[in-house]
Short mmCIF file of C-alpha atoms in Angstrom, two decimals:
data_model
loop_
_atom_site.label_atom_id
_atom_site.label_comp_id
_atom_site.label_asym_id
_atom_site.label_seq_id
_atom_site.Cartn_x
_atom_site.Cartn_y
_atom_site.Cartn_z
CA UNK A 7 87.35 112.67 128.78
CA UNK A 8 90.84 112.97 130.27
CA UNK A 9 91.55 116.33 131.88
CA UNK A 10 94.99 116.64 130.32
CA UNK A 11 93.91 116.15 126.70
CA UNK A 12 94.07 119.35 124.71
CA UNK A 13 90.80 120.74 123.40
CA UNK A 14 90.36 121.65 119.75
CA UNK A 15 87.38 123.63 118.53
CA UNK A 16 86.33 122.52 115.05
CA UNK A 17 84.19 125.09 113.26
CA UNK A 18 82.67 123.67 110.09
CA UNK A 19 81.96 119.96 109.76
CA UNK A 20 81.59 119.52 106.02
CA UNK A 21 83.43 116.85 104.01
CA UNK A 22 86.89 117.96 105.09
CA UNK A 23 86.02 118.98 108.65
CA UNK A 24 84.52 115.57 109.35
CA UNK A 25 87.49 113.84 107.73
CA UNK A 26 89.94 115.87 109.84
CA UNK A 27 87.91 115.25 113.02
CA UNK A 28 88.18 111.50 112.42
CA UNK A 29 91.97 111.75 112.44
CA UNK A 30 92.18 114.21 115.37
CA UNK A 31 89.66 112.50 117.67
CA UNK A 32 92.11 109.87 119.00
CA UNK A 33 94.49 112.61 120.19
CA UNK A 34 92.29 115.55 121.28
CA UNK A 35 88.98 116.43 122.84
CA UNK A 36 87.04 117.81 119.91
CA UNK A 37 84.31 120.41 120.36
CA UNK A 38 82.57 120.86 117.04
CA UNK A 39 80.18 123.45 115.68
CA UNK A 40 78.21 123.24 112.46
CA UNK A 41 74.42 123.77 112.48
CA UNK A 42 74.06 121.69 109.32
CA UNK A 43 76.22 118.70 110.21
CA UNK A 44 75.14 115.28 111.45
CA UNK A 45 76.50 113.67 114.63
CA UNK A 46 80.08 112.44 114.53
CA UNK A 47 81.72 109.92 116.88
CA UNK A 48 84.51 111.35 119.02
CA UNK A 49 83.23 114.91 118.75
CA UNK A 50 80.98 116.86 121.13
CA UNK A 51 78.59 119.22 119.37
CA UNK A 52 78.61 122.68 120.96
CA UNK A 53 77.52 126.25 120.25
CA UNK A 54 79.86 128.51 118.28
CA UNK A 55 80.92 130.34 121.44
CA UNK A 56 82.14 127.12 123.08
CA UNK A 57 84.04 125.88 120.04
CA UNK A 58 85.69 129.29 119.66
CA UNK A 59 86.73 129.30 123.34
CA UNK A 60 89.19 126.39 122.83
CA UNK A 61 92.96 127.04 122.94
CA UNK A 62 93.18 125.69 119.37
CA UNK A 63 90.48 126.51 116.83
CA UNK A 64 90.34 124.95 113.36
CA UNK A 65 88.24 126.81 110.79
CA UNK A 66 87.02 124.22 108.28
CA UNK A 67 84.28 126.35 106.77
CA UNK A 68 84.16 127.05 103.01
CA UNK A 69 86.65 129.80 102.24
CA UNK A 70 83.72 131.90 101.06
CA UNK A 71 82.42 131.90 104.66
CA UNK A 72 85.76 132.47 106.35
CA UNK A 73 85.62 136.24 106.72
CA UNK A 74 82.18 136.11 108.37
CA UNK A 75 83.27 133.22 110.61
CA UNK A 76 86.30 135.21 111.79
CA UNK A 77 84.00 138.09 112.75
CA UNK A 78 81.64 135.71 114.54
CA UNK A 79 84.29 133.96 116.64
CA UNK A 80 86.49 136.99 117.40
CA UNK A 81 84.81 137.88 120.73
CA UNK A 82 85.16 134.35 122.15
CA UNK A 83 88.77 133.43 121.32
CA UNK A 84 90.92 133.06 124.46
CA UNK A 85 94.12 135.06 124.85
CA UNK A 86 96.88 133.58 122.67
CA UNK A 87 94.60 131.04 120.98
CA UNK A 88 96.00 129.23 117.95
CA UNK A 89 93.69 129.60 114.92
CA UNK A 90 94.17 127.51 111.80
CA UNK A 91 92.23 127.45 108.55
CA UNK A 92 92.35 124.60 106.03
CA UNK A 93 91.47 126.43 102.81
CA UNK A 94 92.88 125.48 99.39
CA UNK A 95 94.09 129.03 98.82
CA UNK A 96 96.14 131.01 101.31
CA UNK A 97 96.48 134.69 100.31
CA UNK A 98 92.81 135.56 100.83
CA UNK A 99 92.23 133.51 104.04
CA UNK A 100 95.39 134.92 105.65
CA UNK A 101 94.20 138.43 104.77
CA UNK A 102 90.75 137.73 106.25
CA UNK A 103 92.12 136.16 109.44
CA UNK A 104 94.63 138.96 109.98
CA UNK A 105 91.92 141.55 109.38
CA UNK A 106 89.21 140.13 111.64
CA UNK A 107 90.81 138.08 114.38
CA UNK A 108 92.06 139.82 117.55
CA UNK A 109 95.75 140.77 117.62
CA UNK A 110 96.43 138.44 120.57
CA UNK A 111 95.73 135.18 118.64
CA UNK A 112 98.33 133.23 116.69
CA UNK A 113 97.39 132.44 113.10
CA UNK A 114 98.70 129.57 110.98
CA UNK A 115 97.22 129.11 107.55
CA UNK A 116 97.25 125.47 106.48
CA UNK A 117 96.47 123.65 103.27
CA UNK A 118 96.14 119.91 103.68
CA UNK A 119 97.02 118.69 100.15
CA UNK A 120 94.60 115.80 100.43
CA UNK A 121 90.98 115.08 101.15
CA UNK A 122 88.57 112.29 102.04
CA UNK A 123 89.03 110.74 98.59
CA UNK A 124 92.77 111.02 97.99
CA UNK A 125 93.59 110.05 101.60
CA UNK A 126 90.89 107.39 101.90
CA UNK A 127 93.55 104.83 102.80
CA UNK A 128 95.23 107.02 105.43
CA UNK A 129 97.38 110.10 105.92
CA UNK A 130 100.79 108.45 105.54
CA UNK A 131 102.73 110.02 102.69
CA UNK A 132 100.24 112.88 102.23
CA UNK A 133 101.42 116.50 102.48
CA UNK A 134 100.32 119.64 104.27
CA UNK A 135 101.44 123.23 103.70
CA UNK A 136 101.81 125.51 106.73
CA UNK A 137 101.87 129.29 106.33
CA UNK A 138 102.53 130.74 109.81
CA UNK A 139 101.72 134.39 110.35
CA UNK A 140 104.71 136.64 111.04
CA UNK A 141 106.33 135.71 114.35
CA UNK A 142 104.24 132.58 114.93
CA UNK A 143 106.16 129.39 115.72
CA UNK A 144 104.84 126.61 113.49
CA UNK A 145 107.02 123.91 115.08
CA UNK A 146 104.38 122.39 117.42
CA UNK A 147 101.81 122.12 114.61
CA UNK A 148 104.46 120.75 112.25
CA UNK A 149 105.39 118.12 114.85
CA UNK A 150 101.72 117.16 115.28
CA UNK A 151 101.30 116.83 111.50
CA UNK A 152 104.43 114.72 111.20
CA UNK A 153 103.14 112.56 114.02
CA UNK A 154 100.04 111.91 111.92
CA UNK A 155 102.30 110.74 109.06
CA UNK A 156 102.14 113.93 107.00
CA UNK A 157 104.96 115.55 105.07
CA UNK A 158 105.12 119.20 106.16
CA UNK A 159 105.98 122.09 103.80
CA UNK A 160 106.54 125.53 105.31
CA UNK A 161 105.59 128.22 102.84
CA UNK A 162 104.14 131.69 102.49
CA UNK A 163 100.69 132.53 101.09
CA UNK A 164 101.93 134.01 97.81
CA UNK A 165 104.31 131.14 97.01
CA UNK A 166 101.53 128.72 97.90
CA UNK A 167 98.91 130.29 95.65
CA UNK A 168 101.33 130.58 92.71
CA UNK A 169 102.23 126.89 93.00
CA UNK A 170 98.65 125.74 93.51
CA UNK A 171 97.43 127.61 90.43
CA UNK A 172 99.65 125.24 88.42
CA UNK A 173 98.62 122.23 90.47
CA UNK A 174 95.00 122.48 91.64
CA UNK A 175 93.57 125.03 89.20
CA UNK A 176 94.92 122.79 86.43
CA UNK A 177 93.69 119.44 87.77
CA UNK A 178 90.24 120.74 88.70
CA UNK A 179 89.86 122.44 85.33
CA UNK A 180 90.88 119.33 83.38
CA UNK A 181 88.65 117.20 85.61
CA UNK A 182 85.57 119.37 85.09
CA UNK A 183 86.07 119.60 81.32
CA UNK A 184 86.49 115.81 81.05
CA UNK A 185 83.46 115.23 83.30
CA UNK A 186 81.48 117.44 80.91
CA UNK A 187 82.33 115.08 78.02
CA UNK A 188 80.43 112.29 79.82
CA UNK A 189 82.55 109.56 78.24
CA UNK A 190 81.02 106.06 78.50
CA UNK A 191 83.27 103.41 80.09
CA UNK A 192 85.58 102.33 77.22
CA UNK A 193 85.74 98.59 76.36
CA UNK A 194 89.55 98.79 76.66
CA UNK A 195 91.91 101.55 77.73
CA UNK A 196 95.54 102.62 77.94
CA UNK A 197 97.60 103.10 81.10
CA UNK A 198 97.70 106.83 80.37
CA UNK A 199 93.89 106.99 80.20
CA UNK A 200 93.52 104.99 83.42
CA UNK A 201 95.83 107.44 85.23
CA UNK A 202 94.00 110.44 83.75
CA UNK A 203 90.67 109.06 84.99
CA UNK A 204 92.10 108.35 88.43
CA UNK A 205 93.40 111.92 88.56
CA UNK A 206 90.06 113.43 87.55
CA UNK A 207 87.95 111.05 89.66
CA UNK A 208 89.81 112.20 92.79
CA UNK A 209 88.51 115.74 92.42
CA UNK A 210 85.31 115.43 90.38
CA UNK A 211 83.14 115.07 93.48
CA UNK A 212 84.66 118.05 95.27
CA UNK A 213 82.12 120.70 96.20
CA UNK A 214 81.34 123.71 94.04
CA UNK A 215 82.59 125.90 96.90
CA UNK A 216 85.98 124.19 96.73
CA UNK A 217 86.09 124.39 92.95
CA UNK A 218 85.24 128.07 93.08
CA UNK A 219 87.91 128.68 95.74
CA UNK A 220 90.55 126.96 93.63
CA UNK A 221 89.59 128.61 90.34
CA UNK A 222 88.44 132.03 91.47
CA UNK A 223 89.87 132.87 94.88
CA UNK A 224 93.42 131.94 93.90
CA UNK A 225 94.84 135.16 92.42
CA UNK A 226 96.99 133.19 89.95
CA UNK A 227 94.37 130.71 88.72
CA UNK A 228 92.84 132.98 86.08
CA UNK A 229 96.21 133.32 84.38
CA UNK A 230 96.74 129.54 84.40
CA UNK A 231 93.29 129.00 82.86
CA UNK A 232 93.96 131.67 80.25
CA UNK A 233 97.20 129.95 79.24
CA UNK A 234 95.45 126.56 79.18
CA UNK A 235 92.67 127.80 76.92
CA UNK A 236 95.13 129.65 74.68
CA UNK A 237 97.27 126.52 74.32
CA UNK A 238 94.16 124.45 73.58
CA UNK A 239 92.94 126.93 70.99
CA UNK A 240 96.35 127.22 69.29
CA UNK A 241 96.57 123.47 69.19
CA UNK A 242 93.10 123.11 67.76
CA UNK A 243 94.01 125.63 65.07
CA UNK A 244 97.16 123.74 64.10
CA UNK A 245 95.29 120.42 63.85
CA UNK A 246 92.47 121.95 61.81
CA UNK A 247 94.97 123.59 59.47
CA UNK A 248 96.71 120.26 58.85
CA UNK A 249 93.51 118.33 58.19
CA UNK A 250 91.91 121.13 56.23
CA UNK A 251 88.65 120.52 58.11
CA UNK B 16 118.97 79.29 65.05
CA UNK B 17 116.70 76.23 65.47
CA UNK B 18 115.08 75.00 62.25
CA UNK B 19 111.66 74.57 63.85
CA UNK B 20 111.31 78.11 65.19
CA UNK B 21 108.73 80.11 63.28
CA UNK B 22 110.00 83.09 61.33
CA UNK B 23 108.47 86.54 61.73
CA UNK B 24 109.23 89.36 59.33
CA UNK B 25 109.31 92.71 61.13
CA UNK B 26 108.92 95.65 58.78
CA UNK B 27 109.61 98.93 60.56
CA UNK B 28 111.98 99.09 63.52
CA UNK B 29 111.08 102.39 65.14
CA UNK B 30 110.32 102.81 68.84
CA UNK B 31 107.48 100.28 68.88
CA UNK B 32 108.97 97.82 66.36
CA UNK B 33 112.16 97.55 68.39
CA UNK B 34 110.19 97.20 71.60
CA UNK B 35 108.05 94.40 70.08
CA UNK B 36 111.13 92.68 68.65
CA UNK B 37 112.65 92.54 72.12
CA UNK B 38 109.62 90.62 73.41
CA UNK B 39 109.29 88.34 70.35
CA UNK B 40 112.98 87.46 69.94
CA UNK B 41 112.99 84.74 72.64
CA UNK B 42 110.20 82.88 70.82
CA UNK B 43 110.76 83.46 67.07
CA UNK B 44 113.42 83.95 64.45
CA UNK B 45 113.05 87.61 63.60
CA UNK B 46 113.96 88.94 60.15
CA UNK B 47 113.81 92.71 60.33
CA UNK B 48 113.75 95.42 57.70
CA UNK B 49 114.15 99.12 58.29
CA UNK B 50 116.77 101.10 56.35
CA UNK B 51 116.94 103.71 59.13
CA UNK B 52 117.20 101.46 62.17
CA UNK B 53 120.27 100.50 64.17
CA UNK B 54 121.28 96.90 64.89
CA UNK B 55 119.15 95.00 67.37
CA UNK B 56 120.11 91.83 69.30
CA UNK B 57 118.03 88.76 68.37
CA UNK B 58 117.04 90.14 64.99
CA UNK B 59 118.65 89.52 61.59
CA UNK B 60 118.57 92.55 59.30
CA UNK B 61 117.34 91.63 55.80
CA UNK B 62 116.07 93.28 52.62
CA UNK B 63 112.36 94.07 52.36
CA UNK B 64 111.77 91.06 50.07
CA UNK B 65 113.16 88.63 52.66
CA UNK B 66 111.19 90.08 55.58
CA UNK B 67 108.01 90.01 53.49
CA UNK B 68 108.61 86.36 52.52
CA UNK B 69 108.06 85.14 56.12
CA UNK B 70 104.88 83.21 57.03
CA UNK B 71 104.06 85.96 59.58
CA UNK B 72 104.72 89.61 58.74
CA UNK B 73 104.35 92.42 61.28
CA UNK B 74 104.00 95.92 59.83
CA UNK B 75 105.34 98.33 62.47
CA UNK B 76 105.75 101.31 60.15
CA UNK B 77 104.05 104.64 60.92
CA UNK B 78 100.42 104.40 59.86
CA UNK B 79 101.13 107.18 57.37
CA UNK B 80 103.50 104.78 55.50
CA UNK B 81 101.27 101.70 55.73
CA UNK B 82 99.56 101.95 52.35
CA UNK B 83 102.89 102.28 50.51
CA UNK B 84 104.40 99.45 52.55
CA UNK B 85 101.48 97.16 51.63
CA UNK B 86 102.11 97.90 47.94
CA UNK B 87 105.85 97.27 48.36
CA UNK B 88 105.51 93.90 50.12
CA UNK B 89 102.53 92.52 48.15
CA UNK B 90 104.62 90.69 45.51
CA UNK B 91 106.73 88.86 48.11
CA UNK B 92 104.14 87.58 50.58
CA UNK B 93 103.88 83.75 50.60
CA UNK B 94 100.51 82.05 50.03
CA UNK B 95 98.38 82.29 53.16
CA UNK B 96 100.79 84.58 55.02
CA UNK B 97 99.53 86.20 58.21
CA UNK B 98 99.94 89.99 58.10
CA UNK B 99 99.49 92.13 61.20
CA UNK B 100 99.78 95.87 61.69
CA UNK B 101 100.21 97.57 65.07
CA UNK B 102 98.71 101.01 64.37
CA UNK B 103 96.84 103.06 66.98
CA UNK B 104 93.86 103.39 64.64
CA UNK B 105 92.19 100.49 62.89
CA UNK B 106 89.64 101.66 60.28
CA UNK B 107 92.19 103.21 57.91
CA UNK B 108 94.92 100.51 58.24
CA UNK B 109 92.38 97.71 57.69
CA UNK B 110 91.13 99.51 54.58
CA UNK B 111 94.68 99.94 53.28
CA UNK B 112 95.67 96.33 53.97
CA UNK B 113 92.49 94.95 52.41
CA UNK B 114 92.98 97.18 49.36
CA UNK B 115 96.66 96.46 48.68
CA UNK B 116 97.54 93.04 50.04
CA UNK B 117 96.87 89.94 47.89
CA UNK B 118 93.58 88.12 48.51
CA UNK B 119 95.38 84.98 49.68
CA UNK B 120 96.89 86.54 52.83
CA UNK B 121 95.18 86.59 56.22
CA UNK B 122 94.94 90.02 57.83
CA UNK B 123 94.65 90.77 61.55
CA UNK B 124 94.72 94.39 62.61
CA UNK B 125 96.19 94.81 66.08
CA UNK B 126 96.52 97.69 68.49
CA UNK B 127 98.87 97.03 71.39
CA UNK B 128 97.49 99.41 74.07
CA UNK B 129 100.96 100.03 75.45
CA UNK B 130 104.37 101.17 74.37
CA UNK B 131 107.99 101.28 75.44
CA UNK B 132 107.12 103.76 78.21
CA UNK B 133 103.87 102.38 79.66
CA UNK B 134 105.15 98.77 79.46
CA UNK B 135 108.71 99.55 80.53
CA UNK B 136 108.36 97.07 83.39
CA UNK B 137 106.94 94.27 81.23
CA UNK B 138 103.86 93.18 79.30
CA UNK B 139 101.98 91.53 82.17
CA UNK B 140 98.60 93.15 82.64
CA UNK B 141 98.85 95.21 79.45
CA UNK B 142 96.16 94.88 76.77
CA UNK B 143 96.04 94.35 73.01
CA UNK B 144 93.10 94.72 70.63
CA UNK B 145 92.78 92.25 67.75
CA UNK B 146 90.60 93.07 64.72
CA UNK B 147 90.68 89.97 62.49
CA UNK B 148 89.59 90.39 58.88
CA UNK B 149 86.38 88.58 57.91
CA UNK B 150 86.88 84.83 58.11
CA UNK B 151 90.33 84.99 59.72
CA UNK B 152 90.83 82.91 62.87
CA UNK B 153 92.44 85.10 65.53
CA UNK B 154 92.78 82.29 68.08
CA UNK B 155 96.49 81.46 67.47
CA UNK B 156 97.52 85.13 67.71
CA UNK B 157 95.31 85.59 70.78
CA UNK B 158 96.98 82.57 72.40
CA UNK B 159 100.44 83.95 71.63
CA UNK B 160 99.50 87.32 73.12
CA UNK B 161 98.08 85.70 76.24
CA UNK B 162 101.27 83.67 76.50
CA UNK B 163 103.18 86.97 76.62
CA UNK B 164 100.97 88.08 79.55
CA UNK B 165 98.65 90.34 77.55
CA UNK B 166 94.91 90.74 78.00
CA UNK B 167 93.30 90.21 74.56
CA UNK B 168 90.26 92.15 73.33
CA UNK B 169 88.60 91.04 70.08
CA UNK B 170 87.00 93.99 68.36
CA UNK B 171 86.18 95.50 65.00
CA UNK B 172 87.85 98.56 63.47
CA UNK B 173 84.88 100.89 63.87
CA UNK B 174 84.25 99.98 67.53
CA UNK B 175 87.98 100.34 68.17
CA UNK B 176 88.31 103.79 66.64
CA UNK B 177 85.18 105.08 68.41
CA UNK B 178 86.53 103.88 71.78
CA UNK B 179 90.06 105.15 71.16
CA UNK B 180 88.84 108.63 70.25
CA UNK B 181 87.60 108.88 73.85
CA UNK B 182 90.75 107.28 75.25
CA UNK B 183 93.82 108.18 73.19
CA UNK B 184 92.66 111.30 71.39
CA UNK B 185 91.72 112.66 74.82
CA UNK B 186 94.91 111.71 76.68
CA UNK B 187 97.24 112.89 73.91
CA UNK B 188 95.36 116.15 73.57
CA UNK B 189 95.44 116.87 77.31
CA UNK B 190 99.09 115.84 77.43
CA UNK B 191 100.14 118.17 74.61
CA UNK B 192 98.18 121.11 76.00
CA UNK B 193 99.71 120.62 79.47
CA UNK B 194 103.20 120.21 77.97
CA UNK B 195 102.65 123.54 76.21
CA UNK B 196 102.11 125.24 79.61
CA UNK B 197 105.68 124.33 80.58
CA UNK B 198 104.87 124.21 84.30
CA UNK B 199 107.92 124.33 86.58
CA UNK B 200 108.18 121.47 89.12
CA UNK B 201 105.86 122.57 91.96
CA UNK B 202 107.31 122.72 95.51
CA UNK B 203 104.40 120.51 96.70
CA UNK B 204 101.61 118.75 94.86
CA UNK B 205 98.37 116.84 95.26
CA UNK B 206 97.78 113.17 94.48
CA UNK B 207 95.49 114.22 91.63
CA UNK B 208 98.26 116.36 90.09
CA UNK B 209 100.82 113.57 90.46
CA UNK B 210 98.49 111.17 88.61
CA UNK B 211 97.78 113.76 85.91
CA UNK B 212 101.50 114.25 85.34
CA UNK B 213 102.10 110.50 85.23
CA UNK B 214 99.31 110.19 82.65
CA UNK B 215 100.70 112.96 80.46
CA UNK B 216 104.36 111.96 80.88
CA UNK B 217 103.55 108.49 79.48
CA UNK B 218 102.58 109.94 76.11
CA UNK B 219 104.40 113.27 75.89
CA UNK B 220 107.44 111.70 74.19
CA UNK B 221 105.41 109.80 71.61
CA UNK B 222 106.34 110.66 68.02
CA UNK B 223 104.56 113.29 65.97
CA UNK B 224 103.55 110.52 63.55
CA UNK B 225 101.78 108.70 66.36
CA UNK B 226 100.16 111.86 67.64
CA UNK B 227 98.95 112.69 64.14
CA UNK B 228 97.60 109.15 63.69
CA UNK B 229 95.67 109.35 66.95
CA UNK B 230 94.30 112.84 66.39
CA UNK B 231 93.84 112.95 62.63
CA UNK B 232 93.59 109.43 61.21
CA UNK B 233 90.98 108.31 63.75
CA UNK B 234 87.66 109.27 62.11
CA UNK B 235 86.10 110.00 65.53
CA UNK B 236 88.92 112.06 67.06
CA UNK B 237 87.91 115.39 65.50
CA UNK B 238 84.50 115.14 67.15
CA UNK B 239 86.07 114.36 70.56
CA UNK B 240 88.40 117.35 70.23
CA UNK B 241 85.51 119.58 69.18
CA UNK B 242 83.53 118.55 72.26
CA UNK B 243 86.60 119.05 74.49
CA UNK B 244 87.21 122.57 73.20
CA UNK B 245 83.50 123.43 73.39
CA UNK B 246 83.35 122.22 77.00
CA UNK B 247 86.50 124.18 77.83
CA UNK B 248 85.16 127.34 76.20
CA UNK B 249 81.76 127.03 77.88
CA UNK B 250 83.49 126.51 81.17
CA UNK B 251 85.78 129.47 80.67
CA UNK B 252 82.75 131.59 79.87
CA UNK B 253 80.93 130.55 83.04
CA UNK B 254 83.98 131.29 85.23
CA UNK B 255 84.60 134.66 83.60
CA UNK B 256 80.92 135.57 84.01
CA UNK B 257 81.07 134.77 87.72
CA UNK B 258 84.26 136.72 88.36
CA UNK B 259 83.29 139.54 86.03
CA UNK B 260 86.85 139.59 84.66
#
């Protein structure tokens, strides 16, 4: 372990945490904490206190556990530490981090717009959203992300959640409804169907925690779903009226 | 015009008829009939009687007009003519053609699983379904299609319509509901969203006639829509129950 390599504490080693660790391991010394996770090459398993004592701490826990995690790590964070989350919503995590982390740390909310499935072939061309807390310079993190091949979007939590209601709340909803139909593999398909299945297959194995975060912890998702169901119902009504069924 | 080139009568020169004519013109003498269509290179505009007098007649009219078209062309079809439709459903067109075309003609129902948008870059790798009437040899048409780069699927009308309810009735429904939401271009997206938009954009400009054929003239589409709306409603209910909204 080279002395001059920067240490990153990774808290939470679920599907995304492990995926991120794989891409960060060549560039950083990774100290990881997750009582439930298996061993991972390139990452030293440590107690929560040790992971939280790194100059950079990445919180890759389910968003539902973020508030508690912030409380747990608060006493161990070094002065001026950089803390990043990776949640799919940003308003609520930024609120939790601002509320529970010490005033001396720098907070950058991030949303990597990819995962182990959509970025299975690599990070090049994928995007990440950075929402720096007031007064925090996001440039070093942006440069790191760009170095990994990512396209970086600077945003604020509210803009992010509004946009993602239309993007992720929609795709996850459509994916779950289609999964429910349990359609057998068709003997022949159209290009449009193939694309629709690719779209839904990318997210159908996402965890229930992630689905819940996207549909219920995004303050704008309920409105998107309401409009989707209203449009579907209105449509159904028009078709029924025309067929007289 | 070489004497030995086979003549094809094209009846109906809407979006798909014109697209098909473009791909057939290098190989056949095309006699086209459609009172509402503009001129088209490689195709001679003729009266209905002349188009119907060809040894091969392609019916590219909206499926809603197919029964009337069969009645109109019946007196002019030469002995043993090959008649093909291109409708997105197959049970109803096959019934109409069998009912109204003379017994001496050979009928092959076809469903090209592509259109001017999805095959904008060419036919290679696209698919077509052939449903030959009882006793009709589909081999020459299959060979022609394969020569154009198409993958050929032999099927029967009932199997086709069952499969396409899950494929086309689903994609067109999802596409129309999403179009209804009128989502502004998001500042950043996910791969899953990009694929979903590509899927829906491929069919969102299809005609109302085609949409109606897919959703209302496919005997299995109503059941697919019912299951979709039930799954959506059940889902909505579960989310609302969890949030207590």
